[in-house]
């Protein structure tokens, strides 16, 4: 890009960056490669980096995980973070064949999912796999009891989930702005809390499939708003 094409307001800053970051300054090491370190999100190396943020989010809101709780796929997080506060743990799966599923249903249509039934719904890394994502959010709202809480997570920066892509699809990546607008079309905006997690080091590490254990807590917890690796949403259905 020619400097003349850069707006005058940004030209000085751009010249400064070019001066401070000569091309030979960067040392790629073993990250200069065309294939990632791991194609399974780092599961083969330890805890995937996105799980660090997911589990921190659920722990922070563990008081919400109580009563009748719905989770996708298996009840692992319901048990871990809800404990004795959970009276009934339901598991939703889209198709028959999951022995842990108590409900076979479709979030995109609402088919098979009871209305006003759940005190809490845990949707970790789920909405990216639903093409009709707006309809899914509306059906989640309908499935919650008045006062019920949705705890949802989804990727901002991520590789494709090949497992999901080859079965039911991997459709979406989000930003905090798109999440706020999408949930705000259904939940009252003041009842929604949207947060992003990550930074450039976390983004590069996650794309390469490195594990949580390969970064420090300071590196993981540093927040750069321009690198939204994982997005979390807490949304509450109003009391009637």
Short mmCIF file of C-alpha atoms in Angstrom, two decimals:
data_model
loop_
_atom_site.label_atom_id
_atom_site.label_comp_id
_atom_site.label_asym_id
_atom_site.label_seq_id
_atom_site.Cartn_x
_atom_site.Cartn_y
_atom_site.Cartn_z
CA UNK A 1 0.00 0.00 0.00
CA UNK A 2 1.29 3.47 -0.88
CA UNK A 3 1.45 5.99 1.95
CA UNK A 4 -0.60 8.37 -0.18
CA UNK A 5 -3.54 5.96 0.05
CA UNK A 6 -3.57 6.13 3.87
CA UNK A 7 -5.72 8.92 5.40
CA UNK A 8 -3.67 11.84 6.67
CA UNK A 9 -4.97 11.30 10.20
CA UNK A 10 -3.39 7.81 10.26
CA UNK A 11 -0.25 8.47 8.20
CA UNK A 12 1.94 9.58 11.09
CA UNK A 13 1.07 6.57 13.22
CA UNK A 14 1.66 4.24 10.27
CA UNK A 15 5.10 5.72 9.61
CA UNK A 16 5.96 5.28 13.29
CA UNK A 17 4.94 1.60 13.24
CA UNK A 18 6.95 0.94 10.07
CA UNK A 19 10.02 2.53 11.66
CA UNK A 20 9.67 0.65 14.94
CA UNK A 21 8.94 -2.76 13.39
CA UNK A 22 11.49 -3.51 10.67
CA UNK A 23 10.87 -6.69 8.71
CA UNK A 24 13.90 -8.50 10.11
CA UNK A 25 12.80 -7.87 13.72
CA UNK A 26 10.27 -10.72 13.82
CA UNK A 27 11.49 -14.21 14.66
CA UNK A 28 8.95 -16.83 13.55
CA UNK A 29 10.64 -19.83 15.14
CA UNK A 30 8.66 -23.04 14.60
CA UNK A 31 5.41 -21.12 14.01
CA UNK A 32 6.40 -20.34 10.41
CA UNK A 33 4.48 -23.31 9.07
CA UNK A 34 1.48 -23.97 6.82
CA UNK A 35 -0.07 -26.58 9.08
CA UNK A 36 -1.17 -25.91 12.67
CA UNK A 37 0.49 -27.45 15.68
CA UNK A 38 -2.81 -29.23 16.44
CA UNK A 39 -5.99 -29.57 14.40
CA UNK A 40 -8.11 -30.56 17.40
CA UNK A 41 -8.03 -27.24 19.28
CA UNK A 42 -5.16 -28.43 21.50
CA UNK A 43 -7.04 -31.34 23.08
CA UNK A 44 -4.01 -33.51 22.29
CA UNK A 45 -1.75 -31.10 24.20
CA UNK A 46 -3.87 -30.21 27.23
CA UNK A 47 -6.89 -27.97 27.83
CA UNK A 48 -7.99 -26.01 24.74
CA UNK A 49 -7.54 -22.28 25.20
CA UNK A 50 -11.21 -21.47 24.59
CA UNK A 51 -12.15 -23.85 27.43
CA UNK A 52 -10.13 -21.68 29.81
CA UNK A 53 -12.50 -18.78 29.14
CA UNK A 54 -15.62 -20.95 28.97
CA UNK A 55 -14.96 -22.54 32.34
CA UNK A 56 -13.99 -19.23 33.95
CA UNK A 57 -17.27 -17.77 32.69
CA UNK A 58 -19.35 -20.66 34.06
CA UNK A 59 -17.54 -20.58 37.38
CA UNK A 60 -18.17 -16.85 37.67
CA UNK A 61 -21.90 -17.42 37.10
CA UNK A 62 -22.24 -20.73 38.91
CA UNK A 63 -25.01 -19.29 41.11
CA UNK A 64 -27.20 -19.22 37.98
CA UNK A 65 -26.81 -22.97 37.41
CA UNK A 66 -29.61 -24.27 39.58
CA UNK A 67 -33.08 -25.80 39.47
CA UNK A 68 -33.83 -27.41 36.13
CA UNK A 69 -30.85 -26.98 33.83
CA UNK A 70 -30.47 -27.78 30.13
CA UNK A 71 -27.08 -28.40 28.54
CA UNK A 72 -26.09 -29.51 25.04
CA UNK A 73 -24.55 -32.93 24.40
CA UNK A 74 -23.78 -33.98 27.96
CA UNK A 75 -24.34 -32.63 31.51
CA UNK A 76 -20.66 -32.16 32.38
CA UNK A 77 -20.72 -28.44 33.08
CA UNK A 78 -24.12 -28.67 34.78
CA UNK A 79 -22.66 -31.12 37.29
CA UNK A 80 -19.31 -29.35 37.68
CA UNK A 81 -20.61 -25.85 38.26
CA UNK A 82 -24.18 -26.47 39.45
CA UNK A 83 -23.58 -29.29 41.91
CA UNK A 84 -26.27 -29.77 44.52
CA UNK A 85 -28.13 -26.64 43.34
CA UNK A 86 -29.33 -28.58 40.29
CA UNK A 87 -32.65 -30.37 40.81
CA UNK A 88 -32.88 -31.81 37.30
CA UNK A 89 -30.21 -31.99 34.61
CA UNK A 90 -31.50 -32.25 31.04
CA UNK A 91 -29.36 -32.87 27.98
CA UNK A 92 -30.43 -31.73 24.53
CA UNK A 93 -29.20 -33.46 21.38
CA UNK A 94 -30.29 -32.76 17.82
CA UNK A 95 -30.60 -36.38 16.70
CA UNK A 96 -31.34 -39.77 18.23
CA UNK A 97 -28.48 -41.90 19.47
CA UNK A 98 -26.92 -39.94 22.33
CA UNK A 99 -27.39 -42.09 25.46
CA UNK A 100 -27.04 -39.04 27.73
CA UNK A 101 -29.76 -37.06 25.96
CA UNK A 102 -33.03 -36.57 27.81
CA UNK A 103 -34.46 -34.37 25.05
CA UNK A 104 -34.11 -34.80 21.30
CA UNK A 105 -35.00 -31.48 19.75
CA UNK A 106 -34.10 -28.71 17.35
CA UNK A 107 -33.22 -25.25 18.65
CA UNK A 108 -33.65 -23.73 15.21
CA UNK A 109 -37.34 -24.70 15.06
CA UNK A 110 -38.15 -25.29 18.72
CA UNK A 111 -39.41 -28.78 17.88
CA UNK A 112 -39.20 -31.12 20.88
CA UNK A 113 -38.12 -28.41 23.32
CA UNK A 114 -40.51 -27.60 26.20
CA UNK A 115 -41.60 -24.01 26.79
CA UNK A 116 -41.01 -22.05 30.02
CA UNK A 117 -39.28 -25.10 31.47
CA UNK A 118 -35.71 -24.25 32.43
CA UNK A 119 -34.14 -22.17 35.19
CA UNK A 120 -30.85 -22.18 33.31
CA UNK A 121 -29.63 -23.15 29.85
CA UNK A 122 -25.93 -23.74 29.13
CA UNK A 123 -25.06 -23.32 25.45
CA UNK A 124 -21.30 -23.59 25.08
CA UNK A 125 -20.01 -23.40 21.50
CA UNK A 126 -23.44 -24.31 20.12
CA UNK A 127 -24.93 -21.38 18.20
CA UNK A 128 -22.14 -21.41 15.59
CA UNK A 129 -23.53 -24.78 14.41
CA UNK A 130 -27.09 -23.50 13.85
CA UNK A 131 -27.71 -21.72 10.57
CA UNK A 132 -31.04 -20.23 11.75
CA UNK A 133 -29.29 -18.63 14.69
CA UNK A 134 -31.82 -15.83 15.26
CA UNK A 135 -34.63 -18.35 15.47
CA UNK A 136 -32.55 -20.42 17.90
CA UNK A 137 -32.13 -17.46 20.25
CA UNK A 138 -35.90 -16.87 20.17
CA UNK A 139 -36.54 -20.53 20.97
CA UNK A 140 -34.06 -20.41 23.85
CA UNK A 141 -35.98 -17.45 25.24
CA UNK A 142 -39.24 -19.40 25.00
CA UNK A 143 -37.71 -22.43 26.74
CA UNK A 144 -36.56 -20.43 29.77
CA UNK A 145 -38.80 -19.91 32.76
CA UNK A 146 -39.47 -16.29 33.74
CA UNK A 147 -36.31 -15.28 35.56
CA UNK A 148 -34.36 -18.05 33.84
CA UNK A 149 -30.78 -17.48 32.72
CA UNK A 150 -28.97 -18.33 29.50
CA UNK A 151 -25.21 -18.83 29.72
CA UNK A 152 -23.85 -18.99 26.17
CA UNK A 153 -20.41 -18.96 24.57
CA UNK A 154 -19.32 -18.86 20.95
CA UNK A 155 -16.19 -18.14 18.93
CA UNK A 156 -15.01 -14.84 17.55
CA UNK A 157 -11.64 -15.97 16.19
CA UNK A 158 -11.35 -19.70 15.60
CA UNK A 159 -10.50 -22.45 13.19
CA UNK A 160 -13.36 -24.44 11.68
CA UNK A 161 -14.67 -27.26 13.84
CA UNK A 162 -14.26 -30.04 11.31
CA UNK A 163 -16.26 -32.51 13.43
CA UNK A 164 -19.30 -30.22 13.40
CA UNK A 165 -18.79 -29.06 9.81
CA UNK A 166 -19.00 -32.62 8.51
CA UNK A 167 -22.12 -33.48 10.54
CA UNK A 168 -24.51 -30.56 11.02
CA UNK A 169 -22.47 -27.53 9.98
CA UNK A 170 -20.18 -24.81 11.30
CA UNK A 171 -21.72 -21.54 10.13
CA UNK A 172 -20.91 -18.52 12.23
CA UNK A 173 -18.27 -16.42 13.96
CA UNK A 174 -19.43 -13.48 16.04
CA UNK A 175 -18.35 -10.14 17.50
CA UNK A 176 -19.56 -8.54 20.70
CA UNK A 177 -21.58 -6.10 18.61
CA UNK A 178 -23.36 -8.77 16.57
CA UNK A 179 -24.03 -10.76 19.76
CA UNK A 180 -25.46 -7.72 21.55
CA UNK A 181 -27.77 -6.96 18.64
CA UNK A 182 -28.82 -10.58 18.09
CA UNK A 183 -29.72 -11.23 21.73
CA UNK A 184 -31.14 -7.73 22.11
CA UNK A 185 -33.78 -8.57 19.50
CA UNK A 186 -35.23 -11.12 21.94
CA UNK A 187 -34.04 -10.35 25.49
CA UNK A 188 -34.37 -6.86 27.01
CA UNK A 189 -31.01 -5.16 26.34
CA UNK A 190 -30.54 -4.31 30.01
CA UNK A 191 -30.79 -8.04 30.84
CA UNK A 192 -27.85 -8.97 28.58
CA UNK A 193 -24.16 -9.05 29.47
CA UNK A 194 -21.79 -9.60 26.54
CA UNK A 195 -18.03 -9.93 27.01
CA UNK A 196 -15.06 -10.84 24.81
CA UNK A 197 -11.88 -12.60 25.86
CA UNK A 198 -8.46 -12.81 24.26
CA UNK A 199 -5.57 -10.92 22.72
CA UNK A 200 -3.27 -11.35 19.72
CA UNK A 201 -1.06 -13.93 21.44
CA UNK A 202 -4.07 -15.96 22.52
CA UNK A 203 -5.56 -15.72 19.01
CA UNK A 204 -2.38 -16.97 17.33
CA UNK A 205 -1.94 -19.70 19.94
CA UNK A 206 -5.55 -20.85 19.63
CA UNK A 207 -5.42 -20.94 15.83
CA UNK A 208 -2.29 -23.08 16.05
CA UNK A 209 -3.98 -25.44 18.50
CA UNK A 210 -1.76 -24.74 21.49
CA UNK A 211 -3.11 -25.58 24.93
CA UNK A 212 -3.91 -23.47 27.98
CA UNK A 213 -0.91 -24.94 29.81
CA UNK A 214 1.44 -23.43 27.21
CA UNK A 215 0.49 -19.85 28.14
CA UNK A 216 0.72 -18.03 31.45
CA UNK A 217 -2.32 -16.77 33.34
CA UNK A 218 -1.19 -13.19 32.69
CA UNK A 219 -1.08 -13.90 28.95
CA UNK A 220 -4.49 -15.57 29.00
CA UNK A 221 -6.15 -12.88 31.11
CA UNK A 222 -4.84 -9.87 29.20
CA UNK A 223 -7.75 -8.38 27.26
CA UNK A 224 -7.33 -6.65 23.91
CA UNK A 225 -10.74 -5.54 22.56
CA UNK A 226 -9.53 -5.89 18.96
CA UNK A 227 -8.97 -9.65 19.33
CA UNK A 228 -12.23 -11.30 20.34
CA UNK A 229 -11.26 -14.96 20.56
CA UNK A 230 -14.23 -16.08 22.67
CA UNK A 231 -17.48 -14.28 23.39
CA UNK A 232 -19.67 -14.96 26.43
CA UNK A 233 -23.28 -13.98 26.96
CA UNK A 234 -25.39 -13.99 30.10
CA UNK A 235 -29.01 -13.19 29.28
CA UNK A 236 -31.95 -13.22 31.69
CA UNK A 237 -35.62 -13.67 30.80
CA UNK A 238 -37.65 -11.11 32.77
CA UNK A 239 -39.95 -12.17 35.57
CA UNK A 240 -43.59 -12.00 34.58
#
